[in-house]
Amino acid sequence: ITYATITMTTRQASFGAGCFWSVEENFRKEFGNSLDKICVGYQGGNTPDANYEQVCGGDTGHAEVVHMEYQDSKVEYEDLVRLFFKIHVPTASSGKKSQYRSSIFYYDKDQLERAQRVRDTMIEEGKVLKNCPTLFEPAGDFWEAEEYHQNYCTKHKYH
């Protein structure tokens, strides 16, 4: 018997879709056991080690995001992107500086292209608005939110 060596590659994905509590809950329900890690935090801003109060102040430029680590052998990135678009309706009013903006944070060019293809397909299928204002932003640093924000919906039975 010959056993093939399986190389596990850990990937990252981050999505901003409004308040991070329900976004995290949706990804947990859909992919929970397939993810190595899921947490909420702040990304896309210019303040190192940002916290909730700073982000809410509006000067950091961060978005509230759900951040995931996963094995590409267990989760398809396109499936994460599809769920992102399924669980929220991006609006132009959220704006680039808003902590609640609709954003896909990409970690490499391949991820950017894959996310854009999913968006374009969903637009063609009529599942996403033609003028979808979701931003595609380079991932940059991710700052994990305070513990009381993690898994909030489950802790507070808020669904």
mmCIF file with all atom_site columns, N, CA and C in Angstrom, residues 72-133:
data_model
loop_
_atom_site.group_PDB
_atom_site.id
_atom_site.type_symbol
_atom_site.label_atom_id
_atom_site.label_alt_id
_atom_site.label_comp_id
_atom_site.label_asym_id
_atom_site.label_entity_id
_atom_site.label_seq_id
_atom_site.pdbx_PDB_ins_code
_atom_site.Cartn_x
_atom_site.Cartn_y
_atom_site.Cartn_z
_atom_site.occupancy
_atom_site.B_iso_or_equiv
_atom_site.pdbx_formal_charge
_atom_site.auth_seq_id
_atom_site.auth_comp_id
_atom_site.auth_asym_id
_atom_site.auth_atom_id
_atom_site.pdbx_PDB_model_num
ATOM 1   N N  . ASP A 1 72  ? -7.773  24.435 1.971   1.00 0.00 ? 72  ASP A N  1
ATOM 2   C CA . ASP A 1 72  ? -8.453  24.445 0.677   1.00 0.00 ? 72  ASP A CA 1
ATOM 3   C C  . ASP A 1 72  ? -8.931  23.055 0.254   1.00 0.00 ? 72  ASP A C  1
ATOM 4   N N  . SER A 1 73  ? -8.485  22.031 0.945   1.00 0.00 ? 73  SER A N  1
ATOM 5   C CA . SER A 1 73  ? -8.989  20.684 0.669   1.00 0.00 ? 73  SER A CA 1
ATOM 6   C C  . SER A 1 73  ? -10.361 20.452 1.314   1.00 0.00 ? 73  SER A C  1
ATOM 7   N N  . LYS A 1 74  ? -10.751 21.336 2.243   1.00 0.00 ? 74  LYS A N  1
ATOM 8   C CA . LYS A 1 74  ? -12.036 21.189 2.947   1.00 0.00 ? 74  LYS A CA 1
ATOM 9   C C  . LYS A 1 74  ? -13.067 22.224 2.525   1.00 0.00 ? 74  LYS A C  1
ATOM 10  N N  . VAL A 1 75  ? -12.622 23.403 2.127   1.00 0.00 ? 75  VAL A N  1
ATOM 11  C CA . VAL A 1 75  ? -13.530 24.503 1.814   1.00 0.00 ? 75  VAL A CA 1
ATOM 12  C C  . VAL A 1 75  ? -13.096 25.146 0.505   1.00 0.00 ? 75  VAL A C  1
ATOM 13  N N  . GLU A 1 76  ? -14.048 25.361 -0.370  1.00 0.00 ? 76  GLU A N  1
ATOM 14  C CA . GLU A 1 76  ? -13.787 26.090 -1.617  1.00 0.00 ? 76  GLU A CA 1
ATOM 15  C C  . GLU A 1 76  ? -13.990 27.575 -1.349  1.00 0.00 ? 76  GLU A C  1
ATOM 16  N N  . TYR A 1 77  ? -13.006 28.370 -1.716  1.00 0.00 ? 77  TYR A N  1
ATOM 17  C CA . TYR A 1 77  ? -13.105 29.817 -1.522  1.00 0.00 ? 77  TYR A CA 1
ATOM 18  C C  . TYR A 1 77  ? -14.364 30.389 -2.180  1.00 0.00 ? 77  TYR A C  1
ATOM 19  N N  . GLU A 1 78  ? -14.700 29.880 -3.363  1.00 0.00 ? 78  GLU A N  1
ATOM 20  C CA . GLU A 1 78  ? -15.895 30.360 -4.063  1.00 0.00 ? 78  GLU A CA 1
ATOM 21  C C  . GLU A 1 78  ? -17.156 30.153 -3.230  1.00 0.00 ? 78  GLU A C  1
ATOM 22  N N  . ASP A 1 79  ? -17.225 29.079 -2.462  1.00 0.00 ? 79  ASP A N  1
ATOM 23  C CA . ASP A 1 79  ? -18.387 28.841 -1.615  1.00 0.00 ? 79  ASP A CA 1
ATOM 24  C C  . ASP A 1 79  ? -18.481 29.883 -0.502  1.00 0.00 ? 79  ASP A C  1
ATOM 25  N N  . LEU A 1 80  ? -17.338 30.304 0.032   1.00 0.00 ? 80  LEU A N  1
ATOM 26  C CA . LEU A 1 80  ? -17.335 31.369 1.036   1.00 0.00 ? 80  LEU A CA 1
ATOM 27  C C  . LEU A 1 80  ? -17.846 32.671 0.424   1.00 0.00 ? 80  LEU A C  1
ATOM 28  N N  . VAL A 1 81  ? -17.384 32.975 -0.781  1.00 0.00 ? 81  VAL A N  1
ATOM 29  C CA . VAL A 1 81  ? -17.812 34.210 -1.457  1.00 0.00 ? 81  VAL A CA 1
ATOM 30  C C  . VAL A 1 81  ? -19.312 34.160 -1.753  1.00 0.00 ? 81  VAL A C  1
ATOM 31  N N  . ARG A 1 82  ? -19.807 33.019 -2.210  1.00 0.00 ? 82  ARG A N  1
ATOM 32  C CA . ARG A 1 82  ? -21.245 32.892 -2.490  1.00 0.00 ? 82  ARG A CA 1
ATOM 33  C C  . ARG A 1 82  ? -22.066 33.156 -1.226  1.00 0.00 ? 82  ARG A C  1
ATOM 34  N N  . LEU A 1 83  ? -21.637 32.596 -0.107  1.00 0.00 ? 83  LEU A N  1
ATOM 35  C CA . LEU A 1 83  ? -22.378 32.829 1.126   1.00 0.00 ? 83  LEU A CA 1
ATOM 36  C C  . LEU A 1 83  ? -22.322 34.302 1.509   1.00 0.00 ? 83  LEU A C  1
ATOM 37  N N  . PHE A 1 84  ? -21.177 34.927 1.359   1.00 0.00 ? 84  PHE A N  1
ATOM 38  C CA . PHE A 1 84  ? -21.041 36.358 1.639   1.00 0.00 ? 84  PHE A CA 1
ATOM 39  C C  . PHE A 1 84  ? -22.122 37.144 0.900   1.00 0.00 ? 84  PHE A C  1
ATOM 40  N N  . PHE A 1 85  ? -22.269 36.893 -0.400  1.00 0.00 ? 85  PHE A N  1
ATOM 41  C CA . PHE A 1 85  ? -23.268 37.634 -1.172  1.00 0.00 ? 85  PHE A CA 1
ATOM 42  C C  . PHE A 1 85  ? -24.693 37.200 -0.836  1.00 0.00 ? 85  PHE A C  1
ATOM 43  N N  . LYS A 1 86  ? -24.877 35.984 -0.409  1.00 0.00 ? 86  LYS A N  1
ATOM 44  C CA . LYS A 1 86  ? -26.209 35.478 -0.076  1.00 0.00 ? 86  LYS A CA 1
ATOM 45  C C  . LYS A 1 86  ? -26.755 36.093 1.220   1.00 0.00 ? 86  LYS A C  1
ATOM 46  N N  . ILE A 1 87  ? -25.874 36.383 2.182   1.00 0.00 ? 87  ILE A N  1
ATOM 47  C CA . ILE A 1 87  ? -26.347 36.785 3.513   1.00 0.00 ? 87  ILE A CA 1
ATOM 48  C C  . ILE A 1 87  ? -26.491 38.288 3.705   1.00 0.00 ? 87  ILE A C  1
ATOM 49  N N  . HIS A 1 88  ? -26.088 39.076 2.717   1.00 0.00 ? 88  HIS A N  1
ATOM 50  C CA . HIS A 1 88  ? -26.287 40.521 2.874   1.00 0.00 ? 88  HIS A CA 1
ATOM 51  C C  . HIS A 1 88  ? -26.501 41.184 1.527   1.00 0.00 ? 88  HIS A C  1
ATOM 52  N N  . VAL A 1 89  ? -27.075 42.372 1.575   1.00 0.00 ? 89  VAL A N  1
ATOM 53  C CA . VAL A 1 89  ? -27.290 43.162 0.372   1.00 0.00 ? 89  VAL A CA 1
ATOM 54  C C  . VAL A 1 89  ? -26.355 44.362 0.457   1.00 0.00 ? 89  VAL A C  1
ATOM 55  N N  . PRO A 1 90  ? -25.321 44.375 -0.368  1.00 0.00 ? 90  PRO A N  1
ATOM 56  C CA . PRO A 1 90  ? -24.388 45.507 -0.344  1.00 0.00 ? 90  PRO A CA 1
ATOM 57  C C  . PRO A 1 90  ? -25.093 46.805 -0.730  1.00 0.00 ? 90  PRO A C  1
ATOM 58  N N  . THR A 1 91  ? -24.779 47.869 -0.029  1.00 0.00 ? 91  THR A N  1
ATOM 59  C CA . THR A 1 91  ? -25.364 49.165 -0.354  1.00 0.00 ? 91  THR A CA 1
ATOM 60  C C  . THR A 1 91  ? -24.267 50.193 -0.567  1.00 0.00 ? 91  THR A C  1
ATOM 61  N N  . ALA A 1 92  ? -24.512 51.100 -1.492  1.00 0.00 ? 92  ALA A N  1
ATOM 62  C CA . ALA A 1 92  ? -23.521 52.127 -1.807  1.00 0.00 ? 92  ALA A CA 1
ATOM 63  C C  . ALA A 1 92  ? -23.329 53.088 -0.645  1.00 0.00 ? 92  ALA A C  1
ATOM 64  N N  . SER A 1 93  ? -24.319 53.202 0.218   1.00 0.00 ? 93  SER A N  1
ATOM 65  C CA . SER A 1 93  ? -24.244 54.172 1.319   1.00 0.00 ? 93  SER A CA 1
ATOM 66  C C  . SER A 1 93  ? -23.227 53.799 2.378   1.00 0.00 ? 93  SER A C  1
ATOM 67  N N  . SER A 1 94  ? -22.741 52.547 2.346   1.00 0.00 ? 94  SER A N  1
ATOM 68  C CA . SER A 1 94  ? -21.794 52.151 3.389   1.00 0.00 ? 94  SER A CA 1
ATOM 69  C C  . SER A 1 94  ? -20.457 52.875 3.237   1.00 0.00 ? 94  SER A C  1
ATOM 70  N N  . GLY A 1 95  ? -20.022 53.154 2.023   1.00 0.00 ? 95  GLY A N  1
ATOM 71  C CA . GLY A 1 95  ? -18.829 53.966 1.793   1.00 0.00 ? 95  GLY A CA 1
ATOM 72  C C  . GLY A 1 95  ? -17.517 53.307 2.175   1.00 0.00 ? 95  GLY A C  1
ATOM 73  N N  . LYS A 1 96  ? -16.435 53.764 1.579   1.00 0.00 ? 96  LYS A N  1
ATOM 74  C CA . LYS A 1 96  ? -15.099 53.192 1.780   1.00 0.00 ? 96  LYS A CA 1
ATOM 75  C C  . LYS A 1 96  ? -14.612 53.312 3.212   1.00 0.00 ? 96  LYS A C  1
ATOM 76  N N  . LYS A 1 97  ? -14.994 54.367 3.910   1.00 0.00 ? 97  LYS A N  1
ATOM 77  C CA . LYS A 1 97  ? -14.485 54.570 5.265   1.00 0.00 ? 97  LYS A CA 1
ATOM 78  C C  . LYS A 1 97  ? -15.381 53.940 6.330   1.00 0.00 ? 97  LYS A C  1
ATOM 79  N N  . SER A 1 98  ? -16.549 53.489 5.955   1.00 0.00 ? 98  SER A N  1
ATOM 80  C CA . SER A 1 98  ? -17.491 52.966 6.931   1.00 0.00 ? 98  SER A CA 1
ATOM 81  C C  . SER A 1 98  ? -17.020 51.633 7.523   1.00 0.00 ? 98  SER A C  1
ATOM 82  N N  . GLN A 1 99  ? -17.210 51.489 8.827   1.00 0.00 ? 99  GLN A N  1
ATOM 83  C CA . GLN A 1 99  ? -16.880 50.213 9.462   1.00 0.00 ? 99  GLN A CA 1
ATOM 84  C C  . GLN A 1 99  ? -17.826 49.117 9.012   1.00 0.00 ? 99  GLN A C  1
ATOM 85  N N  . TYR A 1 100 ? -18.962 49.484 8.428   1.00 0.00 ? 100 TYR A N  1
ATOM 86  C CA . TYR A 1 100 ? -19.965 48.504 7.994   1.00 0.00 ? 100 TYR A CA 1
ATOM 87  C C  . TYR A 1 100 ? -19.950 48.287 6.484   1.00 0.00 ? 100 TYR A C  1
ATOM 88  N N  . ARG A 1 101 ? -18.903 48.731 5.801   1.00 0.00 ? 101 ARG A N  1
ATOM 89  C CA . ARG A 1 101 ? -18.868 48.617 4.346   1.00 0.00 ? 101 ARG A CA 1
ATOM 90  C C  . ARG A 1 101 ? -18.857 47.158 3.887   1.00 0.00 ? 101 ARG A C  1
ATOM 91  N N  . SER A 1 102 ? -19.335 46.978 2.686   1.00 0.00 ? 102 SER A N  1
ATOM 92  C CA . SER A 1 102 ? -19.339 45.666 2.052   1.00 0.00 ? 102 SER A CA 1
ATOM 93  C C  . SER A 1 102 ? -17.990 45.477 1.368   1.00 0.00 ? 102 SER A C  1
ATOM 94  N N  . SER A 1 103 ? -17.182 44.555 1.892   1.00 0.00 ? 103 SER A N  1
ATOM 95  C CA . SER A 1 103 ? -15.829 44.359 1.377   1.00 0.00 ? 103 SER A CA 1
ATOM 96  C C  . SER A 1 103 ? -15.417 42.900 1.383   1.00 0.00 ? 103 SER A C  1
ATOM 97  N N  . ILE A 1 104 ? -14.701 42.552 0.342   1.00 0.00 ? 104 ILE A N  1
ATOM 98  C CA . ILE A 1 104 ? -14.007 41.269 0.304   1.00 0.00 ? 104 ILE A CA 1
ATOM 99  C C  . ILE A 1 104 ? -12.523 41.608 0.361   1.00 0.00 ? 104 ILE A C  1
ATOM 100 N N  . PHE A 1 105 ? -11.861 41.126 1.393   1.00 0.00 ? 105 PHE A N  1
ATOM 101 C CA . PHE A 1 105 ? -10.430 41.369 1.559   1.00 0.00 ? 105 PHE A CA 1
ATOM 102 C C  . PHE A 1 105 ? -9.687  40.179 0.955   1.00 0.00 ? 105 PHE A C  1
ATOM 103 N N  . TYR A 1 106 ? -8.898  40.456 -0.051  1.00 0.00 ? 106 TYR A N  1
ATOM 104 C CA . TYR A 1 106 ? -8.215  39.365 -0.748  1.00 0.00 ? 106 TYR A CA 1
ATOM 105 C C  . TYR A 1 106 ? -6.754  39.274 -0.320  1.00 0.00 ? 106 TYR A C  1
ATOM 106 N N  . TYR A 1 107 ? -6.261  38.031 -0.272  1.00 0.00 ? 107 TYR A N  1
ATOM 107 C CA . TYR A 1 107 ? -4.907  37.747 0.201   1.00 0.00 ? 107 TYR A CA 1
ATOM 108 C C  . TYR A 1 107 ? -3.904  37.529 -0.932  1.00 0.00 ? 107 TYR A C  1
ATOM 109 N N  . ASP A 1 108 ? -4.407  37.357 -2.153  1.00 0.00 ? 108 ASP A N  1
ATOM 110 C CA . ASP A 1 108 ? -3.520  37.251 -3.313  1.00 0.00 ? 108 ASP A CA 1
ATOM 111 C C  . ASP A 1 108 ? -4.360  37.500 -4.568  1.00 0.00 ? 108 ASP A C  1
ATOM 112 N N  . LYS A 1 109 ? -3.666  37.618 -5.698  1.00 0.00 ? 109 LYS A N  1
ATOM 113 C CA . LYS A 1 109 ? -4.341  37.936 -6.962  1.00 0.00 ? 109 LYS A CA 1
ATOM 114 C C  . LYS A 1 109 ? -5.349  36.853 -7.346  1.00 0.00 ? 109 LYS A C  1
ATOM 115 N N  . ASP A 1 110 ? -5.002  35.598 -7.104  1.00 0.00 ? 110 ASP A N  1
ATOM 116 C CA . ASP A 1 110 ? -5.902  34.496 -7.426  1.00 0.00 ? 110 ASP A CA 1
ATOM 117 C C  . ASP A 1 110 ? -7.212  34.622 -6.659  1.00 0.00 ? 110 ASP A C  1
ATOM 118 N N  . GLN A 1 111 ? -7.121  34.951 -5.393  1.00 0.00 ? 111 GLN A N  1
ATOM 119 C CA . GLN A 1 111 ? -8.331  35.113 -4.582  1.00 0.00 ? 111 GLN A CA 1
ATOM 120 C C  . GLN A 1 111 ? -9.181  36.271 -5.104  1.00 0.00 ? 111 GLN A C  1
ATOM 121 N N  . LEU A 1 112 ? -8.550  37.367 -5.471  1.00 0.00 ? 112 LEU A N  1
ATOM 122 C CA . LEU A 1 112 ? -9.269  38.508 -6.038  1.00 0.00 ? 112 LEU A CA 1
ATOM 123 C C  . LEU A 1 112 ? -10.027 38.093 -7.292  1.00 0.00 ? 112 LEU A C  1
ATOM 124 N N  . GLU A 1 113 ? -9.341  37.418 -8.198  1.00 0.00 ? 113 GLU A N  1
ATOM 125 C CA . GLU A 1 113 ? -9.971  37.011 -9.458  1.00 0.00 ? 113 GLU A CA 1
ATOM 126 C C  . GLU A 1 113 ? -11.120 36.028 -9.221  1.00 0.00 ? 113 GLU A C  1
ATOM 127 N N  . ARG A 1 114 ? -10.935 35.109 -8.299  1.00 0.00 ? 114 ARG A N  1
ATOM 128 C CA . ARG A 1 114 ? -11.991 34.134 -7.994  1.00 0.00 ? 114 ARG A CA 1
ATOM 129 C C  . ARG A 1 114 ? -13.217 34.822 -7.399  1.00 0.00 ? 114 ARG A C  1
ATOM 130 N N  . ALA A 1 115 ? -12.990 35.768 -6.498  1.00 0.00 ? 115 ALA A N  1
ATOM 131 C CA . ALA A 1 115 ? -14.106 36.499 -5.885  1.00 0.00 ? 115 ALA A CA 1
ATOM 132 C C  . ALA A 1 115 ? -14.850 37.326 -6.932  1.00 0.00 ? 115 ALA A C  1
ATOM 133 N N  . GLN A 1 116 ? -14.116 37.971 -7.821  1.00 0.00 ? 116 GLN A N  1
ATOM 134 C CA . GLN A 1 116 ? -14.757 38.766 -8.873  1.00 0.00 ? 116 GLN A CA 1
ATOM 135 C C  . GLN A 1 116 ? -15.560 37.885 -9.832  1.00 0.00 ? 116 GLN A C  1
ATOM 136 N N  . ARG A 1 117 ? -15.051 36.689 -10.140 1.00 0.00 ? 117 ARG A N  1
ATOM 137 C CA . ARG A 1 117 ? -15.798 35.764 -11.002 1.00 0.00 ? 117 ARG A CA 1
ATOM 138 C C  . ARG A 1 117 ? -17.101 35.334 -10.342 1.00 0.00 ? 117 ARG A C  1
ATOM 139 N N  . VAL A 1 118 ? -17.052 35.031 -9.046  1.00 0.00 ? 118 VAL A N  1
ATOM 140 C CA . VAL A 1 118 ? -18.275 34.643 -8.336  1.00 0.00 ? 118 VAL A CA 1
ATOM 141 C C  . VAL A 1 118 ? -19.272 35.793 -8.373  1.00 0.00 ? 118 VAL A C  1
ATOM 142 N N  . ARG A 1 119 ? -18.807 37.005 -8.066  1.00 0.00 ? 119 ARG A N  1
ATOM 143 C CA . ARG A 1 119 ? -19.701 38.178 -8.107  1.00 0.00 ? 119 ARG A CA 1
ATOM 144 C C  . ARG A 1 119 ? -20.322 38.329 -9.491  1.00 0.00 ? 119 ARG A C  1
ATOM 145 N N  . ASP A 1 120 ? -19.502 38.258 -10.526 1.00 0.00 ? 120 ASP A N  1
ATOM 146 C CA . ASP A 1 120 ? -19.996 38.442 -11.890 1.00 0.00 ? 120 ASP A CA 1
ATOM 147 C C  . ASP A 1 120 ? -21.020 37.376 -12.266 1.00 0.00 ? 120 ASP A C  1
ATOM 148 N N  . THR A 1 121 ? -20.758 36.136 -11.888 1.00 0.00 ? 121 THR A N  1
ATOM 149 C CA . THR A 1 121 ? -21.710 35.050 -12.156 1.00 0.00 ? 121 THR A CA 1
ATOM 150 C C  . THR A 1 121 ? -23.016 35.296 -11.420 1.00 0.00 ? 121 THR A C  1
ATOM 151 N N  . MET A 1 122 ? -22.928 35.724 -10.169 1.00 0.00 ? 122 MET A N  1
ATOM 152 C CA . MET A 1 122 ? -24.143 35.967 -9.393  1.00 0.00 ? 122 MET A CA 1
ATOM 153 C C  . MET A 1 122 ? -24.916 37.175 -9.931  1.00 0.00 ? 122 MET A C  1
ATOM 154 N N  . ILE A 1 123 ? -24.219 38.140 -10.502 1.00 0.00 ? 123 ILE A N  1
ATOM 155 C CA . ILE A 1 123 ? -24.901 39.259 -11.167 1.00 0.00 ? 123 ILE A CA 1
ATOM 156 C C  . ILE A 1 123 ? -25.660 38.730 -12.383 1.00 0.00 ? 123 ILE A C  1
ATOM 157 N N  . GLU A 1 124 ? -24.998 37.897 -13.199 1.00 0.00 ? 124 GLU A N  1
ATOM 158 C CA . GLU A 1 124 ? -25.644 37.315 -14.381 1.00 0.00 ? 124 GLU A CA 1
ATOM 159 C C  . GLU A 1 124 ? -26.868 36.488 -14.002 1.00 0.00 ? 124 GLU A C  1
ATOM 160 N N  . GLU A 1 125 ? -26.802 35.803 -12.865 1.00 0.00 ? 125 GLU A N  1
ATOM 161 C CA . GLU A 1 125 ? -27.919 34.970 -12.393 1.00 0.00 ? 125 GLU A CA 1
ATOM 162 C C  . GLU A 1 125 ? -29.011 35.791 -11.719 1.00 0.00 ? 125 GLU A C  1
ATOM 163 N N  . GLY A 1 126 ? -28.774 37.090 -11.548 1.00 0.00 ? 126 GLY A N  1
ATOM 164 C CA . GLY A 1 126 ? -29.755 37.954 -10.903 1.00 0.00 ? 126 GLY A CA 1
ATOM 165 C C  . GLY A 1 126 ? -29.771 37.842 -9.387  1.00 0.00 ? 126 GLY A C  1
ATOM 166 N N  . LYS A 1 127 ? -28.708 37.279 -8.806  1.00 0.00 ? 127 LYS A N  1
ATOM 167 C CA . LYS A 1 127 ? -28.641 37.097 -7.357  1.00 0.00 ? 127 LYS A CA 1
ATOM 168 C C  . LYS A 1 127 ? -27.906 38.228 -6.663  1.00 0.00 ? 127 LYS A C  1
ATOM 169 N N  . VAL A 1 128 ? -27.231 39.066 -7.438  1.00 0.00 ? 128 VAL A N  1
ATOM 170 C CA . VAL A 1 128 ? -26.512 40.227 -6.928  1.00 0.00 ? 128 VAL A CA 1
ATOM 171 C C  . VAL A 1 128 ? -26.841 41.392 -7.860  1.00 0.00 ? 128 VAL A C  1
ATOM 172 N N  . LEU A 1 129 ? -27.016 42.578 -7.293  1.00 0.00 ? 129 LEU A N  1
ATOM 173 C CA . LEU A 1 129 ? -27.327 43.759 -8.092  1.00 0.00 ? 129 LEU A CA 1
ATOM 174 C C  . LEU A 1 129 ? -26.232 44.060 -9.104  1.00 0.00 ? 129 LEU A C  1
ATOM 175 N N  . LYS A 1 130 ? -26.621 44.541 -10.282 1.00 0.00 ? 130 LYS A N  1
ATOM 176 C CA . LYS A 1 130 ? -25.652 44.865 -11.345 1.00 0.00 ? 130 LYS A CA 1
ATOM 177 C C  . LYS A 1 130 ? -24.619 45.879 -10.892 1.00 0.00 ? 130 LYS A C  1
ATOM 178 N N  . ASN A 1 131 ? -25.049 46.870 -10.157 1.00 0.00 ? 131 ASN A N  1
ATOM 179 C CA . ASN A 1 131 ? -24.133 47.924 -9.694  1.00 0.00 ? 131 ASN A CA 1
ATOM 180 C C  . ASN A 1 131 ? -23.649 47.644 -8.270  1.00 0.00 ? 131 ASN A C  1
ATOM 181 N N  . CYS A 1 132 ? -23.369 46.391 -8.012  1.00 0.00 ? 132 CYS A N  1
ATOM 182 C CA . CYS A 1 132 ? -22.934 45.945 -6.685  1.00 0.00 ? 132 CYS A CA 1
ATOM 183 C C  . CYS A 1 132 ? -21.752 46.785 -6.182  1.00 0.00 ? 132 CYS A C  1
ATOM 184 N N  . PRO A 1 133 ? -21.917 47.464 -5.045  1.00 0.00 ? 133 PRO A N  1
ATOM 185 C CA . PRO A 1 133 ? -20.854 48.343 -4.536  1.00 0.00 ? 133 PRO A CA 1
ATOM 186 C C  . PRO A 1 133 ? -19.828 47.662 -3.627  1.00 0.00 ? 133 PRO A C  1
#
